[in-house]
C-alpha cells in the first residue's frame, strides 16, 4: 500500500499504543515504505482497549515542507489538495472531486446573530450532497489500496448513497444497511450507484444490529471510527476554512453532530495546522456541537461534564442523519469541544425546520433540516451570549436542502403556506 512520507501509522486514541495489522488479518496489508516494518490497518479498533484508531504523522517533517500556499483551494483535487497530511497519496485517491466547497457570507444571519460575520460552509455542494463524501473518499481509498472487494456500513441514509458513489467508482461492491425511515432520495441514489441496500425496519440502531447479524467475512467495515479514515477526510474541511478566510481563522464553528465524525475530524484538521506551525494554538476556533434535543447524547454529556456520553434512548427526532443514540466518536467529540474551549447545544426539531426555511428564504441557501440544527443552534448560542459582537462564526451546512425537501415543505404547509 502506498502511504505518504509523513504518515507514521495508526495510534490508539484510548491507550496511546501504536497499532499495526497482524499477519493473517485480512483487514490489513503490508506498508510499502521502507521505514515501517509493520502493516497499515484498513479497518478496525484497538486490539487492547477497543478505542478508535487515529492516523499519526511526523509533524516536524511536515512543518519543514508545508506552507500556507499549499492549502489554496483546488476544486479538482478537493479533499486531496494537501495529501501530505493524509495517509495516502493523491494519485491513489478514489475521488469524485469532493470538498473545495464554498464559504458563503450570510448577511441577514450576521445581523440577526449580532456578530461581525456569519459564513456558511456549504457541504451540500459535495458530489452526493453531504459532508460525508469527504470521509468516504479517504476510507474507500484505503479499502481500494488493500484490494478490498466489498465494503459495508450501517447508516441513516446519506452514508449509503455516499459510499455507493465511491465504491462504485473503485469497482467494489457496497453493502449498506439503511433504516426504513431513510429518505426516498437516499434509497434511490444508493441503488443508482450500484449499492446493495438492505432496508431495515426501524431506526439507525436497528440498522447497526442488522449489519452485525448479516456480516460477511470478506467485507471491509467502513463504519465511522471503525475505519480510522472517515474522520481523517473531515480534516480537509478545517483546512478549507483556514484558506477560505485568508488564514484569519473564524472564532467559532457550529457543527451538526451525530456520530462525532465531522466534529472530531474538523478539530483534528485545525489542531494539525498548529502542529505544523501555520497558525498559533491560541488562534484556533471554538467548536460547538449542535444536536437535536430528541437525540442529544453528546450535548447532554457536555452539559453534565461527562467524559463519555451515555447512550440515548429511545431517540425521537425528524433529523435522521443525527439520530445516533450511542455515538462511536462520542468521547473524542467531547475532547474536541473541551480542547477548543467550545460547547454544545440541543435544539428542538421545529426550530431546526424553521432555521432551514429561513436560510433558504433569506440567504438563498439550501439547507436540510439536519443542517438546520446548526443554524438554530447558532441562534440559541447567540442568545446564551456564546459569541462576541466582533466575532466570525462558521455554520456547517452538512447536507443539501434537497435531501429533506419534503420535511421543509411540510413545515411550510403546517404554517398555511
Ligand atoms: Zn488502545
PDB file of C-alpha atoms in Angstrom, residues 93-375:
ATOM      1  CA  UNK A  93      -7.326   8.562  -4.383  1.00  0.00           C
ATOM      2  CA  UNK A  94     -10.830   7.350  -5.133  1.00  0.00           C
ATOM      3  CA  UNK A  95     -12.239  10.813  -5.631  1.00  0.00           C
ATOM      4  CA  UNK A  96     -15.271  12.453  -7.227  1.00  0.00           C
ATOM      5  CA  UNK A  97     -13.829  15.930  -6.544  1.00  0.00           C
ATOM      6  CA  UNK A  98     -15.420  16.190  -3.094  1.00  0.00           C
ATOM      7  CA  UNK A  99     -14.529  19.138  -0.881  1.00  0.00           C
ATOM      8  CA  UNK A 100     -13.377  22.591  -2.039  1.00  0.00           C
ATOM      9  CA  UNK A 101     -16.889  23.741  -1.102  1.00  0.00           C
ATOM     10  CA  UNK A 102     -17.604  27.468  -0.791  1.00  0.00           C
ATOM     11  CA  UNK A 103     -17.776  29.602   2.329  1.00  0.00           C
ATOM     12  CA  UNK A 104     -20.861  31.708   1.734  1.00  0.00           C
ATOM     13  CA  UNK A 105     -21.389  35.003   3.563  1.00  0.00           C
ATOM     14  CA  UNK A 106     -24.822  35.134   5.232  1.00  0.00           C
ATOM     15  CA  UNK A 107     -25.541  38.858   5.759  1.00  0.00           C
ATOM     16  CA  UNK A 108     -29.015  38.539   7.294  1.00  0.00           C
ATOM     17  CA  UNK A 109     -27.858  35.899   9.777  1.00  0.00           C
ATOM     18  CA  UNK A 110     -24.863  38.107  10.594  1.00  0.00           C
ATOM     19  CA  UNK A 111     -27.211  40.922  11.577  1.00  0.00           C
ATOM     20  CA  UNK A 112     -29.617  38.653  13.396  1.00  0.00           C
ATOM     21  CA  UNK A 113     -26.939  36.934  15.474  1.00  0.00           C
ATOM     22  CA  UNK A 114     -25.260  40.257  16.239  1.00  0.00           C
ATOM     23  CA  UNK A 115     -21.769  39.165  15.215  1.00  0.00           C
ATOM     24  CA  UNK A 116     -19.174  40.529  12.774  1.00  0.00           C
ATOM     25  CA  UNK A 117     -19.804  37.787  10.213  1.00  0.00           C
ATOM     26  CA  UNK A 118     -21.621  34.500   9.651  1.00  0.00           C
ATOM     27  CA  UNK A 119     -20.162  32.235   6.977  1.00  0.00           C
ATOM     28  CA  UNK A 120     -21.810  29.028   5.802  1.00  0.00           C
ATOM     29  CA  UNK A 121     -19.521  26.159   4.792  1.00  0.00           C
ATOM     30  CA  UNK A 122     -21.826  24.691   2.159  1.00  0.00           C
ATOM     31  CA  UNK A 123     -21.230  20.950   2.262  1.00  0.00           C
ATOM     32  CA  UNK A 124     -24.450  20.376   0.357  1.00  0.00           C
ATOM     33  CA  UNK A 125     -22.379  21.016  -2.781  1.00  0.00           C
ATOM     34  CA  UNK A 126     -20.374  17.825  -2.378  1.00  0.00           C
ATOM     35  CA  UNK A 127     -20.826  15.100  -5.030  1.00  0.00           C
ATOM     36  CA  UNK A 128     -23.644  13.292  -3.206  1.00  0.00           C
ATOM     37  CA  UNK A 129     -24.795  16.355  -1.287  1.00  0.00           C
ATOM     38  CA  UNK A 130     -23.252  15.543   2.069  1.00  0.00           C
ATOM     39  CA  UNK A 131     -20.172  16.299   4.146  1.00  0.00           C
ATOM     40  CA  UNK A 132     -19.775  12.506   4.474  1.00  0.00           C
ATOM     41  CA  UNK A 133     -18.282  12.420   0.949  1.00  0.00           C
ATOM     42  CA  UNK A 134     -15.025  13.767   2.403  1.00  0.00           C
ATOM     43  CA  UNK A 135     -14.693  10.783   4.717  1.00  0.00           C
ATOM     44  CA  UNK A 136     -15.806   8.119   2.278  1.00  0.00           C
ATOM     45  CA  UNK A 137     -13.281   9.307  -0.304  1.00  0.00           C
ATOM     46  CA  UNK A 138     -10.406   8.555   2.102  1.00  0.00           C
ATOM     47  CA  UNK A 139     -11.947   5.396   3.614  1.00  0.00           C
ATOM     48  CA  UNK A 140     -12.743   3.873   0.202  1.00  0.00           C
ATOM     49  CA  UNK A 141      -9.254   4.823  -0.999  1.00  0.00           C
ATOM     50  CA  UNK A 142      -7.799   2.786   1.901  1.00  0.00           C
ATOM     51  CA  UNK A 143     -10.056  -0.188   1.123  1.00  0.00           C
ATOM     52  CA  UNK A 144      -9.191   0.036  -2.561  1.00  0.00           C
ATOM     53  CA  UNK A 145      -5.467   0.115  -1.831  1.00  0.00           C
ATOM     54  CA  UNK A 146      -5.924  -3.082   0.172  1.00  0.00           C
ATOM     55  CA  UNK A 147      -7.723  -4.746  -2.759  1.00  0.00           C
ATOM     56  CA  UNK A 148     -11.000  -4.960  -0.845  1.00  0.00           C
ATOM     57  CA  UNK A 149     -13.860  -6.337  -2.937  1.00  0.00           C
ATOM     58  CA  UNK A 150     -16.777  -5.415  -0.664  1.00  0.00           C
ATOM     59  CA  UNK A 151     -17.363  -2.534   1.726  1.00  0.00           C
ATOM     60  CA  UNK A 152     -20.181  -2.339   4.246  1.00  0.00           C
ATOM     61  CA  UNK A 153     -21.802   0.155   6.549  1.00  0.00           C
ATOM     62  CA  UNK A 154     -24.955   0.741   8.573  1.00  0.00           C
ATOM     63  CA  UNK A 155     -26.045   4.332   8.210  1.00  0.00           C
ATOM     64  CA  UNK A 156     -29.078   6.637   8.444  1.00  0.00           C
ATOM     65  CA  UNK A 157     -29.292   7.396   4.692  1.00  0.00           C
ATOM     66  CA  UNK A 158     -26.642   9.745   3.328  1.00  0.00           C
ATOM     67  CA  UNK A 159     -23.852   7.282   4.083  1.00  0.00           C
ATOM     68  CA  UNK A 160     -25.229   4.561   1.808  1.00  0.00           C
ATOM     69  CA  UNK A 161     -25.543   6.999  -1.055  1.00  0.00           C
ATOM     70  CA  UNK A 162     -22.062   8.411  -0.477  1.00  0.00           C
ATOM     71  CA  UNK A 163     -20.333   5.052  -0.016  1.00  0.00           C
ATOM     72  CA  UNK A 164     -22.172   3.754  -3.082  1.00  0.00           C
ATOM     73  CA  UNK A 165     -20.702   6.531  -5.176  1.00  0.00           C
ATOM     74  CA  UNK A 166     -17.092   5.923  -4.112  1.00  0.00           C
ATOM     75  CA  UNK A 167     -17.236   2.127  -4.010  1.00  0.00           C
ATOM     76  CA  UNK A 168     -18.865   2.040  -7.431  1.00  0.00           C
ATOM     77  CA  UNK A 169     -16.152   4.262  -8.842  1.00  0.00           C
ATOM     78  CA  UNK A 170     -13.481   1.928  -7.443  1.00  0.00           C
ATOM     79  CA  UNK A 171     -15.236  -1.202  -8.715  1.00  0.00           C
ATOM     80  CA  UNK A 172     -16.107  -2.511  -5.260  1.00  0.00           C
ATOM     81  CA  UNK A 173     -19.454  -3.890  -4.077  1.00  0.00           C
ATOM     82  CA  UNK A 174     -21.049  -1.594  -1.482  1.00  0.00           C
ATOM     83  CA  UNK A 175     -23.438  -3.056   1.105  1.00  0.00           C
ATOM     84  CA  UNK A 176     -25.454  -0.559   3.097  1.00  0.00           C
ATOM     85  CA  UNK A 177     -27.892  -1.303   5.922  1.00  0.00           C
ATOM     86  CA  UNK A 178     -30.372   1.540   5.901  1.00  0.00           C
ATOM     87  CA  UNK A 179     -33.305   2.180   8.247  1.00  0.00           C
ATOM     88  CA  UNK A 180     -36.726   2.151   6.601  1.00  0.00           C
ATOM     89  CA  UNK A 181     -37.312   5.769   7.665  1.00  0.00           C
ATOM     90  CA  UNK A 182     -34.436   6.931   5.424  1.00  0.00           C
ATOM     91  CA  UNK A 183     -35.486   9.235   2.576  1.00  0.00           C
ATOM     92  CA  UNK A 184     -36.579   8.061  -0.854  1.00  0.00           C
ATOM     93  CA  UNK A 185     -33.776  10.122  -2.377  1.00  0.00           C
ATOM     94  CA  UNK A 186     -31.102   8.327  -0.342  1.00  0.00           C
ATOM     95  CA  UNK A 187     -32.503   4.892  -1.156  1.00  0.00           C
ATOM     96  CA  UNK A 188     -32.944   5.649  -4.847  1.00  0.00           C
ATOM     97  CA  UNK A 189     -29.476   7.075  -5.327  1.00  0.00           C
ATOM     98  CA  UNK A 190     -27.818   4.297  -3.325  1.00  0.00           C
ATOM     99  CA  UNK A 191     -29.311   1.922  -5.908  1.00  0.00           C
ATOM    100  CA  UNK A 192     -28.306   4.196  -8.794  1.00  0.00           C
ATOM    101  CA  UNK A 193     -24.682   3.960  -7.631  1.00  0.00           C
ATOM    102  CA  UNK A 194     -24.959   0.175  -7.735  1.00  0.00           C
ATOM    103  CA  UNK A 195     -25.116  -0.309  -3.993  1.00  0.00           C
ATOM    104  CA  UNK A 196     -26.649  -3.382  -2.448  1.00  0.00           C
ATOM    105  CA  UNK A 197     -29.047  -1.922   0.108  1.00  0.00           C
ATOM    106  CA  UNK A 198     -30.836  -3.732   2.902  1.00  0.00           C
ATOM    107  CA  UNK A 199     -33.722  -1.665   4.193  1.00  0.00           C
ATOM    108  CA  UNK A 200     -34.107  -2.448   7.885  1.00  0.00           C
ATOM    109  CA  UNK A 201     -37.384  -1.802   9.697  1.00  0.00           C
ATOM    110  CA  UNK A 202     -36.947   0.890  12.321  1.00  0.00           C
ATOM    111  CA  UNK A 203     -34.192   3.347  13.064  1.00  0.00           C
ATOM    112  CA  UNK A 204     -30.423   3.635  12.850  1.00  0.00           C
ATOM    113  CA  UNK A 205     -29.650   1.345  15.828  1.00  0.00           C
ATOM    114  CA  UNK A 206     -31.743  -1.374  14.130  1.00  0.00           C
ATOM    115  CA  UNK A 207     -29.609  -0.988  11.007  1.00  0.00           C
ATOM    116  CA  UNK A 208     -26.421  -1.286  13.088  1.00  0.00           C
ATOM    117  CA  UNK A 209     -27.752  -4.528  14.603  1.00  0.00           C
ATOM    118  CA  UNK A 210     -28.714  -5.874  11.172  1.00  0.00           C
ATOM    119  CA  UNK A 211     -25.211  -5.165   9.861  1.00  0.00           C
ATOM    120  CA  UNK A 212     -23.705  -7.185  12.713  1.00  0.00           C
ATOM    121  CA  UNK A 213     -26.174 -10.032  12.073  1.00  0.00           C
ATOM    122  CA  UNK A 214     -25.570 -10.055   8.320  1.00  0.00           C
ATOM    123  CA  UNK A 215     -21.801  -9.556   8.454  1.00  0.00           C
ATOM    124  CA  UNK A 216     -19.750 -11.447   5.857  1.00  0.00           C
ATOM    125  CA  UNK A 217     -16.060 -12.142   6.402  1.00  0.00           C
ATOM    126  CA  UNK A 218     -14.960 -10.726   3.065  1.00  0.00           C
ATOM    127  CA  UNK A 219     -16.461  -7.310   3.787  1.00  0.00           C
ATOM    128  CA  UNK A 220     -14.437  -4.299   4.909  1.00  0.00           C
ATOM    129  CA  UNK A 221     -16.134  -2.306   7.674  1.00  0.00           C
ATOM    130  CA  UNK A 222     -16.473   1.399   6.848  1.00  0.00           C
ATOM    131  CA  UNK A 223     -18.388   2.433   9.971  1.00  0.00           C
ATOM    132  CA  UNK A 224     -17.102   5.742  11.383  1.00  0.00           C
ATOM    133  CA  UNK A 225     -14.344   5.233  13.989  1.00  0.00           C
ATOM    134  CA  UNK A 226     -14.069   1.582  12.935  1.00  0.00           C
ATOM    135  CA  UNK A 227     -12.340   2.710   9.785  1.00  0.00           C
ATOM    136  CA  UNK A 228      -9.849   5.317  11.014  1.00  0.00           C
ATOM    137  CA  UNK A 229     -10.156   7.197   7.726  1.00  0.00           C
ATOM    138  CA  UNK A 230     -13.634   8.714   7.614  1.00  0.00           C
ATOM    139  CA  UNK A 231     -12.871  11.344  10.249  1.00  0.00           C
ATOM    140  CA  UNK A 232      -9.458  11.742   8.618  1.00  0.00           C
ATOM    141  CA  UNK A 233     -11.208  13.002   5.474  1.00  0.00           C
ATOM    142  CA  UNK A 234     -13.064  15.617   7.513  1.00  0.00           C
ATOM    143  CA  UNK A 235      -9.793  17.389   8.365  1.00  0.00           C
ATOM    144  CA  UNK A 236      -9.936  18.958   4.916  1.00  0.00           C
ATOM    145  CA  UNK A 237     -12.991  20.984   5.932  1.00  0.00           C
ATOM    146  CA  UNK A 238     -10.880  22.784   8.541  1.00  0.00           C
ATOM    147  CA  UNK A 239      -8.067  23.419   6.062  1.00  0.00           C
ATOM    148  CA  UNK A 240     -10.525  24.922   3.588  1.00  0.00           C
ATOM    149  CA  UNK A 241     -11.968  27.193   6.277  1.00  0.00           C
ATOM    150  CA  UNK A 242      -8.437  28.398   7.080  1.00  0.00           C
ATOM    151  CA  UNK A 243      -7.589  29.079   3.444  1.00  0.00           C
ATOM    152  CA  UNK A 244     -11.073  30.464   2.716  1.00  0.00           C
ATOM    153  CA  UNK A 245     -10.711  33.092   5.442  1.00  0.00           C
ATOM    154  CA  UNK A 246      -7.174  34.027   4.277  1.00  0.00           C
ATOM    155  CA  UNK A 247      -5.840  32.452   7.493  1.00  0.00           C
ATOM    156  CA  UNK A 248      -7.695  34.940   9.635  1.00  0.00           C
ATOM    157  CA  UNK A 249      -9.384  31.982  11.336  1.00  0.00           C
ATOM    158  CA  UNK A 250     -13.010  32.306  12.446  1.00  0.00           C
ATOM    159  CA  UNK A 251     -13.751  32.446  16.165  1.00  0.00           C
ATOM    160  CA  UNK A 252     -16.297  29.638  16.240  1.00  0.00           C
ATOM    161  CA  UNK A 253     -17.775  26.796  14.165  1.00  0.00           C
ATOM    162  CA  UNK A 254     -21.193  25.269  14.815  1.00  0.00           C
ATOM    163  CA  UNK A 255     -21.244  21.656  13.654  1.00  0.00           C
ATOM    164  CA  UNK A 256     -24.341  19.420  13.372  1.00  0.00           C
ATOM    165  CA  UNK A 257     -23.236  16.333  15.287  1.00  0.00           C
ATOM    166  CA  UNK A 258     -24.306  12.687  15.142  1.00  0.00           C
ATOM    167  CA  UNK A 259     -21.511  10.083  15.310  1.00  0.00           C
ATOM    168  CA  UNK A 260     -18.796  12.666  16.054  1.00  0.00           C
ATOM    169  CA  UNK A 261     -17.031  12.024  12.725  1.00  0.00           C
ATOM    170  CA  UNK A 262     -17.261  15.584  11.432  1.00  0.00           C
ATOM    171  CA  UNK A 263     -16.702  17.331  14.749  1.00  0.00           C
ATOM    172  CA  UNK A 264     -13.616  15.329  15.714  1.00  0.00           C
ATOM    173  CA  UNK A 265     -12.192  15.332  12.180  1.00  0.00           C
ATOM    174  CA  UNK A 266     -12.566  19.089  11.794  1.00  0.00           C
ATOM    175  CA  UNK A 267     -10.916  19.676  15.172  1.00  0.00           C
ATOM    176  CA  UNK A 268      -8.039  17.386  14.215  1.00  0.00           C
ATOM    177  CA  UNK A 269      -7.664  19.367  10.982  1.00  0.00           C
ATOM    178  CA  UNK A 270      -7.380  22.671  12.857  1.00  0.00           C
ATOM    179  CA  UNK A 271      -5.076  21.205  15.504  1.00  0.00           C
ATOM    180  CA  UNK A 272      -2.719  19.911  12.816  1.00  0.00           C
ATOM    181  CA  UNK A 273      -2.460  23.379  11.275  1.00  0.00           C
ATOM    182  CA  UNK A 274      -0.995  24.443  14.624  1.00  0.00           C
ATOM    183  CA  UNK A 275       1.191  21.291  14.810  1.00  0.00           C
ATOM    184  CA  UNK A 276       2.863  22.197  11.516  1.00  0.00           C
ATOM    185  CA  UNK A 277       3.304  25.822  12.564  1.00  0.00           C
ATOM    186  CA  UNK A 278       0.903  27.523  10.141  1.00  0.00           C
ATOM    187  CA  UNK A 279      -1.257  29.038  12.903  1.00  0.00           C
ATOM    188  CA  UNK A 280      -0.930  29.585  16.651  1.00  0.00           C
ATOM    189  CA  UNK A 281      -2.825  27.300  19.019  1.00  0.00           C
ATOM    190  CA  UNK A 282      -4.489  30.386  20.509  1.00  0.00           C
ATOM    191  CA  UNK A 283      -5.980  31.269  17.112  1.00  0.00           C
ATOM    192  CA  UNK A 284      -7.898  28.004  16.729  1.00  0.00           C
ATOM    193  CA  UNK A 285     -11.682  28.405  16.663  1.00  0.00           C
ATOM    194  CA  UNK A 286     -14.068  27.178  19.339  1.00  0.00           C
ATOM    195  CA  UNK A 287     -16.147  24.231  18.183  1.00  0.00           C
ATOM    196  CA  UNK A 288     -19.797  23.866  19.139  1.00  0.00           C
ATOM    197  CA  UNK A 289     -21.733  20.628  18.656  1.00  0.00           C
ATOM    198  CA  UNK A 290     -25.385  21.061  17.705  1.00  0.00           C
ATOM    199  CA  UNK A 291     -27.733  18.097  18.205  1.00  0.00           C
ATOM    200  CA  UNK A 292     -31.499  17.562  18.022  1.00  0.00           C
ATOM    201  CA  UNK A 293     -32.965  17.569  21.539  1.00  0.00           C
ATOM    202  CA  UNK A 294     -34.688  14.253  20.771  1.00  0.00           C
ATOM    203  CA  UNK A 295     -31.265  12.579  20.481  1.00  0.00           C
ATOM    204  CA  UNK A 296     -28.541  14.637  22.146  1.00  0.00           C
ATOM    205  CA  UNK A 297     -26.107  12.274  23.891  1.00  0.00           C
ATOM    206  CA  UNK A 298     -23.056  14.466  23.233  1.00  0.00           C
ATOM    207  CA  UNK A 299     -24.701  17.780  24.149  1.00  0.00           C
ATOM    208  CA  UNK A 300     -26.106  16.209  27.318  1.00  0.00           C
ATOM    209  CA  UNK A 301     -22.748  14.698  28.276  1.00  0.00           C
ATOM    210  CA  UNK A 302     -21.159  18.122  27.753  1.00  0.00           C
ATOM    211  CA  UNK A 303     -23.731  19.747  29.991  1.00  0.00           C
ATOM    212  CA  UNK A 304     -23.127  17.140  32.694  1.00  0.00           C
ATOM    213  CA  UNK A 305     -19.303  17.263  32.299  1.00  0.00           C
ATOM    214  CA  UNK A 306     -19.106  13.549  31.417  1.00  0.00           C
ATOM    215  CA  UNK A 307     -16.071  12.131  29.548  1.00  0.00           C
ATOM    216  CA  UNK A 308     -18.165   9.545  27.704  1.00  0.00           C
ATOM    217  CA  UNK A 309     -21.748  10.124  26.516  1.00  0.00           C
ATOM    218  CA  UNK A 310     -24.433   7.864  27.970  1.00  0.00           C
ATOM    219  CA  UNK A 311     -26.458   6.054  25.287  1.00  0.00           C
ATOM    220  CA  UNK A 312     -29.653   7.929  24.489  1.00  0.00           C
ATOM    221  CA  UNK A 313     -32.867   6.048  24.413  1.00  0.00           C
ATOM    222  CA  UNK A 314     -35.310   5.982  22.840  1.00  0.00           C
ATOM    223  CA  UNK A 315     -34.416   8.633  20.242  1.00  0.00           C
ATOM    224  CA  UNK A 316     -37.138  10.827  18.800  1.00  0.00           C
ATOM    225  CA  UNK A 317     -36.247  13.377  16.119  1.00  0.00           C
ATOM    226  CA  UNK A 318     -37.006  14.002  12.458  1.00  0.00           C
ATOM    227  CA  UNK A 319     -33.263  14.650  11.967  1.00  0.00           C
ATOM    228  CA  UNK A 320     -32.484  11.094  10.915  1.00  0.00           C
ATOM    229  CA  UNK A 321     -28.858  11.809   9.988  1.00  0.00           C
ATOM    230  CA  UNK A 322     -28.179  12.943  13.555  1.00  0.00           C
ATOM    231  CA  UNK A 323     -30.182  10.232  15.313  1.00  0.00           C
ATOM    232  CA  UNK A 324     -27.195   8.353  16.714  1.00  0.00           C
ATOM    233  CA  UNK A 325     -28.040   7.324  20.305  1.00  0.00           C
ATOM    234  CA  UNK A 326     -24.623   5.783  21.062  1.00  0.00           C
ATOM    235  CA  UNK A 327     -22.113   7.814  19.043  1.00  0.00           C
ATOM    236  CA  UNK A 328     -18.904   5.880  18.290  1.00  0.00           C
ATOM    237  CA  UNK A 329     -16.878   9.108  18.362  1.00  0.00           C
ATOM    238  CA  UNK A 330     -18.658  10.489  21.408  1.00  0.00           C
ATOM    239  CA  UNK A 331     -15.721  10.804  23.772  1.00  0.00           C
ATOM    240  CA  UNK A 332     -13.449  12.128  21.013  1.00  0.00           C
ATOM    241  CA  UNK A 333     -16.105  14.729  20.171  1.00  0.00           C
ATOM    242  CA  UNK A 334     -16.246  15.772  23.828  1.00  0.00           C
ATOM    243  CA  UNK A 335     -12.435  16.062  23.843  1.00  0.00           C
ATOM    244  CA  UNK A 336     -12.657  18.339  20.784  1.00  0.00           C
ATOM    245  CA  UNK A 337     -15.217  20.579  22.481  1.00  0.00           C
ATOM    246  CA  UNK A 338     -13.062  20.816  25.612  1.00  0.00           C
ATOM    247  CA  UNK A 339      -9.740  21.387  23.813  1.00  0.00           C
ATOM    248  CA  UNK A 340     -11.256  24.060  21.590  1.00  0.00           C
ATOM    249  CA  UNK A 341     -12.994  25.683  24.588  1.00  0.00           C
ATOM    250  CA  UNK A 342     -16.297  25.452  22.738  1.00  0.00           C
ATOM    251  CA  UNK A 343     -19.544  23.906  23.842  1.00  0.00           C
ATOM    252  CA  UNK A 344     -22.728  22.153  22.786  1.00  0.00           C
ATOM    253  CA  UNK A 345     -26.366  22.895  22.239  1.00  0.00           C
ATOM    254  CA  UNK A 346     -29.512  20.792  21.814  1.00  0.00           C
ATOM    255  CA  UNK A 347     -32.203  22.130  19.517  1.00  0.00           C
ATOM    256  CA  UNK A 348     -35.888  21.434  19.001  1.00  0.00           C
ATOM    257  CA  UNK A 349     -36.855  19.883  15.613  1.00  0.00           C
ATOM    258  CA  UNK A 350     -39.315  22.693  14.899  1.00  0.00           C
ATOM    259  CA  UNK A 351     -36.580  25.289  15.402  1.00  0.00           C
ATOM    260  CA  UNK A 352     -34.288  23.373  13.033  1.00  0.00           C
ATOM    261  CA  UNK A 353     -37.027  23.263  10.377  1.00  0.00           C
ATOM    262  CA  UNK A 354     -37.683  26.968  10.778  1.00  0.00           C
ATOM    263  CA  UNK A 355     -33.967  27.823  10.644  1.00  0.00           C
ATOM    264  CA  UNK A 356     -33.525  25.793   7.436  1.00  0.00           C
ATOM    265  CA  UNK A 357     -36.509  27.523   5.823  1.00  0.00           C
ATOM    266  CA  UNK A 358     -35.287  30.976   6.911  1.00  0.00           C
ATOM    267  CA  UNK A 359     -31.836  30.241   5.441  1.00  0.00           C
ATOM    268  CA  UNK A 360     -33.499  29.273   2.175  1.00  0.00           C
ATOM    269  CA  UNK A 361     -35.758  32.305   2.172  1.00  0.00           C
ATOM    270  CA  UNK A 362     -33.381  34.999   3.401  1.00  0.00           C
ATOM    271  CA  UNK A 363     -29.941  33.824   2.333  1.00  0.00           C
ATOM    272  CA  UNK A 364     -30.745  31.821  -0.804  1.00  0.00           C
ATOM    273  CA  UNK A 365     -29.034  28.797   0.717  1.00  0.00           C
ATOM    274  CA  UNK A 366     -30.450  25.280   0.502  1.00  0.00           C
ATOM    275  CA  UNK A 367     -30.118  23.795   3.969  1.00  0.00           C
ATOM    276  CA  UNK A 368     -31.525  20.440   5.095  1.00  0.00           C
ATOM    277  CA  UNK A 369     -33.228  20.037   8.447  1.00  0.00           C
ATOM    278  CA  UNK A 370     -30.193  18.035   9.618  1.00  0.00           C
ATOM    279  CA  UNK A 371     -28.080  21.127   8.944  1.00  0.00           C
ATOM    280  CA  UNK A 372     -30.808  23.459  10.207  1.00  0.00           C
ATOM    281  CA  UNK A 373     -29.836  22.091  13.635  1.00  0.00           C
ATOM    282  CA  UNK A 374     -26.581  24.097  13.384  1.00  0.00           C
ATOM    283  CA  UNK A 375     -28.397  27.244  12.253  1.00  0.00           C
TER     284      UNK A 375
END
